[in-house]
Short mmCIF file of C-alpha atoms in Angstrom, two decimals:
data_model
loop_
_atom_site.label_atom_id
_atom_site.label_comp_id
_atom_site.label_asym_id
_atom_site.label_seq_id
_atom_site.Cartn_x
_atom_site.Cartn_y
_atom_site.Cartn_z
CA MET R 11 18.33 -9.77 -7.71
CA ASN R 12 15.21 -10.09 -6.07
CA VAL R 13 12.76 -7.54 -7.79
CA GLN R 14 11.22 -6.82 -4.28
CA PHE R 15 14.30 -5.85 -2.79
CA LYS R 16 15.47 -3.45 -5.37
CA LYS R 17 12.08 -1.80 -4.90
CA GLY R 18 12.75 -0.88 -1.55
CA VAL R 19 16.09 0.41 -2.39
CA LEU R 20 14.14 2.35 -5.09
CA GLU R 21 12.75 4.46 -2.99
CA LEU R 22 15.88 5.80 -0.96
CA CYS R 23 17.64 6.15 -4.62
CA VAL R 24 14.97 8.38 -5.65
CA LEU R 25 15.04 10.26 -2.30
CA VAL R 26 18.88 10.72 -2.64
CA LEU R 27 18.72 11.69 -6.20
CA VAL R 28 16.06 14.26 -5.62
CA ASN R 29 17.86 15.76 -2.82
CA GLN R 30 21.00 16.57 -5.00
CA LYS R 31 18.57 18.40 -7.59
CA ASP R 32 15.25 18.91 -8.60
CA GLN R 33 14.32 15.73 -11.45
CA TYR R 34 11.72 15.04 -13.86
CA GLY R 35 10.37 11.37 -13.67
CA TYR R 36 12.12 10.54 -17.14
CA GLU R 37 15.46 11.84 -15.91
CA LEU R 38 15.27 10.08 -12.40
CA ALA R 39 14.50 6.75 -14.66
CA GLN R 40 17.78 7.56 -16.71
CA ASN R 41 20.11 8.39 -13.02
CA ILE R 42 18.71 4.91 -11.65
CA SER R 43 19.07 2.53 -14.75
CA LYS R 44 22.40 4.11 -14.89
CA ARG R 45 23.22 2.14 -11.87
CA ILE R 46 20.80 -0.55 -10.96
CA GLU R 47 18.80 -2.40 -13.33
CA VAL R 48 14.84 -2.14 -12.41
CA ALA R 49 12.20 -1.97 -14.46
CA ASP R 50 11.58 1.94 -15.13
CA GLY R 51 7.50 1.86 -14.70
CA SER R 52 7.56 0.98 -11.24
CA LEU R 53 9.51 4.57 -10.64
CA TYR R 54 5.92 6.48 -11.04
CA PRO R 55 3.91 4.43 -8.48
CA LEU R 56 6.85 5.08 -5.90
CA LEU R 57 6.79 9.12 -7.26
CA ARG R 58 2.91 9.38 -6.15
CA ARG R 59 3.46 8.10 -2.72
CA LEU R 60 6.26 10.05 -1.96
CA THR R 61 4.57 12.81 -3.36
CA LYS R 62 1.39 11.71 -1.38
CA GLU R 63 2.92 11.28 2.19
CA GLU R 64 4.78 14.46 1.33
CA LEU R 65 8.35 13.58 1.27
CA VAL R 66 8.30 15.47 -2.08
CA THR R 67 6.68 18.00 -3.90
CA THR R 68 6.00 18.54 -7.73
CA TYR R 69 5.55 21.34 -10.02
CA LEU R 70 5.68 21.95 -13.77
CA ARG R 71 8.35 23.81 -15.68
CA GLU R 72 8.44 24.90 -19.32
CA SER R 73 11.25 22.90 -21.38
CA THR R 74 12.76 24.00 -24.61
CA GLU R 75 11.37 20.57 -26.38
CA GLY R 76 8.23 19.54 -26.03
CA PRO R 77 5.27 19.85 -23.06
CA PRO R 78 6.08 21.16 -19.62
CA ARG R 79 8.16 18.67 -17.18
CA LYS R 80 6.97 17.72 -14.00
CA TYR R 81 9.80 18.49 -11.62
CA TYR R 82 10.07 16.92 -8.04
CA ARG R 83 11.84 18.58 -5.14
CA ILE R 84 12.08 17.17 -1.68
CA THR R 85 10.68 18.22 1.34
CA SER R 86 12.09 18.63 4.79
CA LYS R 87 9.84 15.72 5.87
CA GLY R 88 11.40 13.80 3.05
CA LYS R 89 14.97 15.04 3.89
CA ALA R 90 14.67 13.58 7.36
CA TYR R 91 13.58 10.69 6.03
CA MET R 92 16.06 9.90 3.59
CA GLU R 93 18.58 10.37 6.31
CA GLU R 94 16.85 7.55 8.66
CA LEU R 95 17.23 5.30 5.42
CA ILE R 96 20.77 6.15 4.68
CA VAL R 97 21.60 4.96 8.24
CA GLU R 98 19.61 2.18 7.88
CA TRP R 99 21.03 1.41 5.08
CA LEU R 100 24.71 1.83 5.88
CA LYS R 101 24.22 -0.55 8.79
CA PHE R 102 22.63 -3.35 6.78
CA SER R 103 25.28 -3.37 4.27
CA GLU R 104 28.16 -3.24 6.12
CA GLY R 105 26.45 -5.99 8.19
CA VAL R 106 26.23 -8.40 4.73
CA ASN R 107 29.45 -7.70 3.85
CA MET R 108 30.85 -8.27 7.27
CA LEU R 109 28.87 -11.76 6.94
CA ILE R 110 30.09 -12.49 3.48
CA LYS R 111 33.92 -11.85 4.47
CA GLU R 112 33.63 -13.94 7.57
CA ALA R 113 32.12 -16.71 5.62
CA ALA R 114 34.90 -16.67 2.66
CA VAL R 115 37.92 -16.97 5.66
CA MET Z 24 5.13 -3.57 -27.90
CA THR Z 25 4.13 0.05 -29.05
CA LYS Z 26 3.33 3.13 -27.15
CA LYS Z 27 -0.44 2.73 -28.04
CA GLN Z 28 -0.30 -0.92 -26.30
CA PHE Z 29 1.25 -0.11 -23.34
CA ILE Z 30 -1.30 3.11 -22.78
CA SER Z 31 -4.22 1.21 -23.58
CA GLU Z 32 -3.14 -2.17 -21.72
CA LEU Z 33 -2.58 -0.09 -18.48
CA GLY Z 34 -5.31 2.12 -18.69
CA ASN Z 35 -8.04 -0.99 -19.05
CA PHE Z 36 -6.03 -2.61 -15.94
CA ILE Z 37 -6.35 0.16 -14.10
CA LYS Z 38 -10.20 1.41 -15.28
CA LYS Z 39 -11.47 1.13 -11.65
CA LEU Z 40 -9.73 4.29 -10.81
CA PRO Z 41 -11.39 7.61 -10.54
CA GLU Z 42 -10.83 9.35 -13.91
CA GLY Z 43 -8.66 12.13 -12.54
CA GLU Z 44 -6.18 9.85 -10.77
CA ARG Z 45 -6.22 7.53 -13.51
CA LYS Z 46 -5.21 10.42 -16.26
CA GLU Z 47 -2.65 11.38 -14.15
CA ILE Z 48 -0.85 8.14 -14.08
CA ILE Z 49 -1.13 8.03 -17.74
CA TYR Z 50 0.01 11.21 -18.19
CA ASP Z 51 3.11 10.07 -16.17
CA TYR Z 52 3.79 7.33 -18.66
CA GLU Z 53 2.60 9.06 -22.11
CA GLU Z 54 5.81 11.66 -20.98
CA HIS Z 55 8.03 9.15 -20.38
CA PHE Z 56 7.35 7.57 -23.73
CA GLU Z 57 7.62 11.21 -25.60
CA MET Z 58 11.24 12.24 -23.94
CA GLY Z 59 12.38 8.19 -24.55
CA MET Z 60 11.51 8.90 -27.90
CA ALA Z 61 13.17 12.48 -28.17
CA GLU Z 62 16.23 10.94 -27.37
CA GLY Z 63 15.89 8.52 -30.48
CA LYS Z 64 14.66 5.62 -28.36
CA THR Z 65 12.38 3.26 -30.26
CA GLU Z 66 8.54 2.49 -28.45
CA HIS Z 67 9.32 -0.96 -28.15
CA GLU Z 68 12.56 0.03 -26.08
CA ILE Z 69 10.71 2.11 -24.05
CA ALA Z 70 8.15 -0.30 -23.06
CA ASN Z 71 10.67 -2.50 -22.36
CA GLU Z 72 12.65 -0.47 -19.87
CA LEU Z 73 9.03 0.03 -18.14
CA GLY Z 74 8.15 -3.36 -17.12
CA SER Z 75 4.77 -5.10 -17.75
CA PRO Z 76 1.67 -3.06 -17.75
CA LYS Z 77 -0.13 -5.88 -15.74
CA THR Z 78 2.56 -5.81 -12.64
CA LEU Z 79 2.61 -1.93 -12.81
CA ALA Z 80 -1.11 -2.04 -12.57
CA ARG Z 81 -0.91 -4.51 -9.84
CA GLU Z 82 1.23 -1.83 -7.90
CA ILE Z 83 -0.98 1.03 -8.73
CA LEU Z 84 -4.33 -0.89 -7.56
CA ALA Z 85 -2.69 -2.34 -4.32
CA GLN Z 86 -1.44 1.57 -3.24
CA TYR Z 87 -4.67 3.12 -4.17
CA HIS Z 88 -7.28 0.52 -2.49
CA LEU Z 89 -4.82 0.76 0.56
CA SER Z 90 -5.32 4.72 0.72
CA GLN Z 91 -8.79 4.33 -0.04
CA ALA Z 92 -9.14 2.22 3.33
CA GLN Z 93 -7.45 4.93 5.11
CA SER Z 94 -9.06 7.65 4.38
CA ASP Z 95 -12.74 5.83 4.09
CA LYS Z 96 -13.15 3.10 6.60
CA SER Z 97 -15.56 0.42 5.67
CA MET Z 98 -15.32 -3.45 5.42
CA HIS Z 99 -15.81 -2.88 2.03
CA ASN Z 100 -12.64 -1.10 1.06
CA MET Z 101 -10.35 -3.02 3.83
CA MET Z 102 -11.36 -6.21 1.84
CA LYS Z 103 -10.31 -4.59 -1.58
CA ALA Z 104 -7.40 -3.49 -0.04
CA LEU Z 105 -6.28 -6.76 1.52
CA LEU Z 106 -7.34 -8.26 -2.19
CA ALA Z 107 -4.79 -5.91 -3.99
CA ILE Z 108 -2.10 -6.40 -1.95
CA VAL Z 109 -2.24 -10.69 -2.01
CA SER Z 110 -2.31 -10.32 -5.71
CA LEU Z 111 1.01 -8.45 -5.61
CA SER Z 112 2.48 -11.84 -4.85
CA PHE Z 113 1.91 -15.37 -3.50
CA PHE Z 114 3.82 -14.87 -0.11
CA ASN Z 115 1.36 -12.56 1.20
CA ILE Z 116 -1.84 -15.04 1.49
CA VAL Z 117 -0.21 -17.08 3.87
CA PHE Z 118 1.59 -14.50 5.68
CA LEU Z 119 -1.25 -11.57 5.34
CA LEU Z 120 -4.66 -13.32 5.10
CA MET Z 121 -4.17 -16.12 7.51
CA PRO Z 122 -3.93 -14.12 10.95
CA ILE Z 123 -6.70 -12.05 9.90
CA ILE Z 124 -9.07 -14.52 9.15
CA VAL Z 125 -8.13 -16.10 12.53
CA ILE Z 126 -8.91 -12.69 14.42
CA LEU Z 127 -12.05 -12.08 12.18
CA VAL Z 128 -13.45 -15.75 13.06
CA VAL Z 129 -12.79 -15.51 16.68
CA TYR Z 130 -14.07 -11.66 16.34
CA ALA Z 131 -17.40 -13.16 14.82
CA VAL Z 132 -17.91 -15.91 17.50
CA LEU Z 133 -17.47 -13.34 20.10
CA CYS Z 134 -20.36 -11.28 18.36
CA ILE Z 135 -22.41 -13.99 18.16
CA ALA Z 136 -22.20 -15.05 21.62
CA SER Z 137 -22.73 -11.53 22.83
CA PHE Z 138 -26.14 -11.08 20.85
CA ALA Z 139 -27.25 -14.74 21.97
CA ILE Z 140 -26.58 -13.68 25.88
CA ALA Z 141 -28.44 -10.68 25.03
CA THR Z 142 -31.17 -12.50 23.56
CA SER Z 143 -31.18 -15.41 26.05
CA GLY Z 144 -32.84 -13.01 28.74
CA ILE Z 145 -36.15 -12.97 26.95
CA GLY Z 146 -36.00 -17.18 26.88
CA VAL Z 147 -35.62 -17.14 30.54
CA LEU Z 148 -38.95 -15.25 31.27
CA SER Z 149 -40.67 -18.28 29.45
CA PRO Z 150 -41.40 -20.93 32.10
CA VAL Z 151 -40.18 -23.58 30.04
CA PHE Z 152 -36.80 -22.85 31.63
CA LEU Z 153 -35.93 -24.13 35.36
CA GLU Z 154 -39.42 -24.74 36.18
CA ASP Z 155 -38.86 -24.36 40.06
CA ILE Z 156 -37.73 -20.81 40.45
CA SER Z 157 -39.90 -17.75 41.10
CA PHE Z 158 -41.29 -14.87 38.89
CA MET Z 159 -39.02 -12.44 40.52
CA GLU Z 160 -35.79 -14.81 40.17
CA ARG Z 161 -36.53 -14.93 36.83
CA LEU Z 162 -37.25 -11.57 36.09
CA PHE Z 163 -33.60 -10.56 37.91
CA MET Z 164 -31.83 -13.22 35.80
CA ALA Z 165 -33.58 -12.13 32.34
CA MET Z 166 -32.42 -8.48 33.07
CA ALA Z 167 -29.17 -9.54 34.68
CA LEU Z 168 -28.38 -11.93 31.17
CA THR Z 169 -29.74 -9.15 28.64
CA GLY Z 170 -27.77 -6.21 30.42
CA PHE Z 171 -24.97 -8.36 30.49
CA GLY Z 172 -25.16 -8.75 26.82
CA VAL Z 173 -26.04 -5.70 25.66
CA PHE Z 174 -22.78 -4.19 27.63
CA MET Z 175 -20.74 -7.04 25.16
CA CYS Z 176 -22.56 -5.73 22.21
CA ILE Z 177 -20.95 -2.41 22.88
CA VAL Z 178 -17.91 -3.83 23.68
CA MET Z 179 -17.77 -5.78 20.66
CA ILE Z 180 -18.76 -2.69 18.51
CA TYR Z 181 -15.44 -0.93 19.93
CA ILE Z 182 -12.95 -3.64 19.21
CA GLY Z 183 -14.70 -3.97 15.89
CA LYS Z 184 -13.49 -0.32 15.25
CA PHE Z 185 -10.04 -1.34 16.99
CA LEU Z 186 -9.67 -4.52 15.11
CA TYR Z 187 -10.32 -2.21 11.41
CA ARG Z 188 -7.34 0.17 12.69
CA MET Z 189 -5.06 -2.76 13.70
CA ILE Z 190 -6.06 -4.90 10.20
CA LEU Z 191 -5.25 -1.64 8.18
CA ASN Z 192 -2.01 -1.09 10.02
CA TYR Z 193 -1.31 -4.58 9.58
CA ALA Z 194 -2.00 -3.88 6.05
CA ARG Z 195 0.37 -1.12 5.51
CA PHE Z 196 3.19 -3.02 7.56
CA ASN Z 197 2.88 -6.19 5.16
CA VAL Z 198 3.28 -4.01 1.82
CA ARG Z 199 6.46 -2.35 2.92
CA ILE Z 200 7.57 -6.02 3.76
CA VAL Z 201 6.66 -6.62 0.22
CA LYS Z 202 8.47 -3.70 -1.21
CA GLY Z 203 11.65 -4.81 1.17
CA GLU Z 204 11.36 -1.69 3.59
CA ARG Z 205 11.24 -1.48 6.98
CA SER Z 206 8.28 -0.12 8.45
#
């Protein structure tokens, strides 16, 4: 699938995942690549942008193995934005599905 | 590609960023490698999953220059941001730069015209032009031209500031388009 197209959707995926529970970068990458094929690397620039735009915040938490991990938590601004994106996404994907169905008839 | 290769290549591509920012970025990728290796993946596998350092660096640089152009307004920062965005994909050269170039050329012509009108007032004072008018008429024309020219120059400064903001918004809009988002 088109790379740029996927990147746009990546933002929505990240917000949905951190809304479910606070997660660290690697965990997010794993959870996303379970479902969609993306370059894990572009997740980090995206997370930095979301942090700068105050849609998520970060905090460090010690882990039993290795160095402390950087966790991401969604903000109320992030939640509102996520809800907007979900509505847009549903409208968009339903529209595309309808078009495909109609064309197949 | 090994972890060391990946990190040094990425570090090289983004070496123009301030040190603090660069360290934070590198730290994220190092952490990613550590965790992947703790899960038993090889460095090679992890680097593959991350994607090419060059592509990543382009994304990081575009984002950085854009936020610079927003916080520290200068033509230099704006040009850097535009170039960084253009490097994201060829598509942008046509769609991002053409309208901006047209607008900037029109703006430059208007600036030159305003300046020319402002200075032409002095020229009118010289008896070489319009030989059959009196000195008072000449003086009046000179004052009118200079006044109008200066007024135009001031207007152009305001339009310049406005254009800067417009181009910035336009660039941000383009980044969103490239990322497939809606603004």
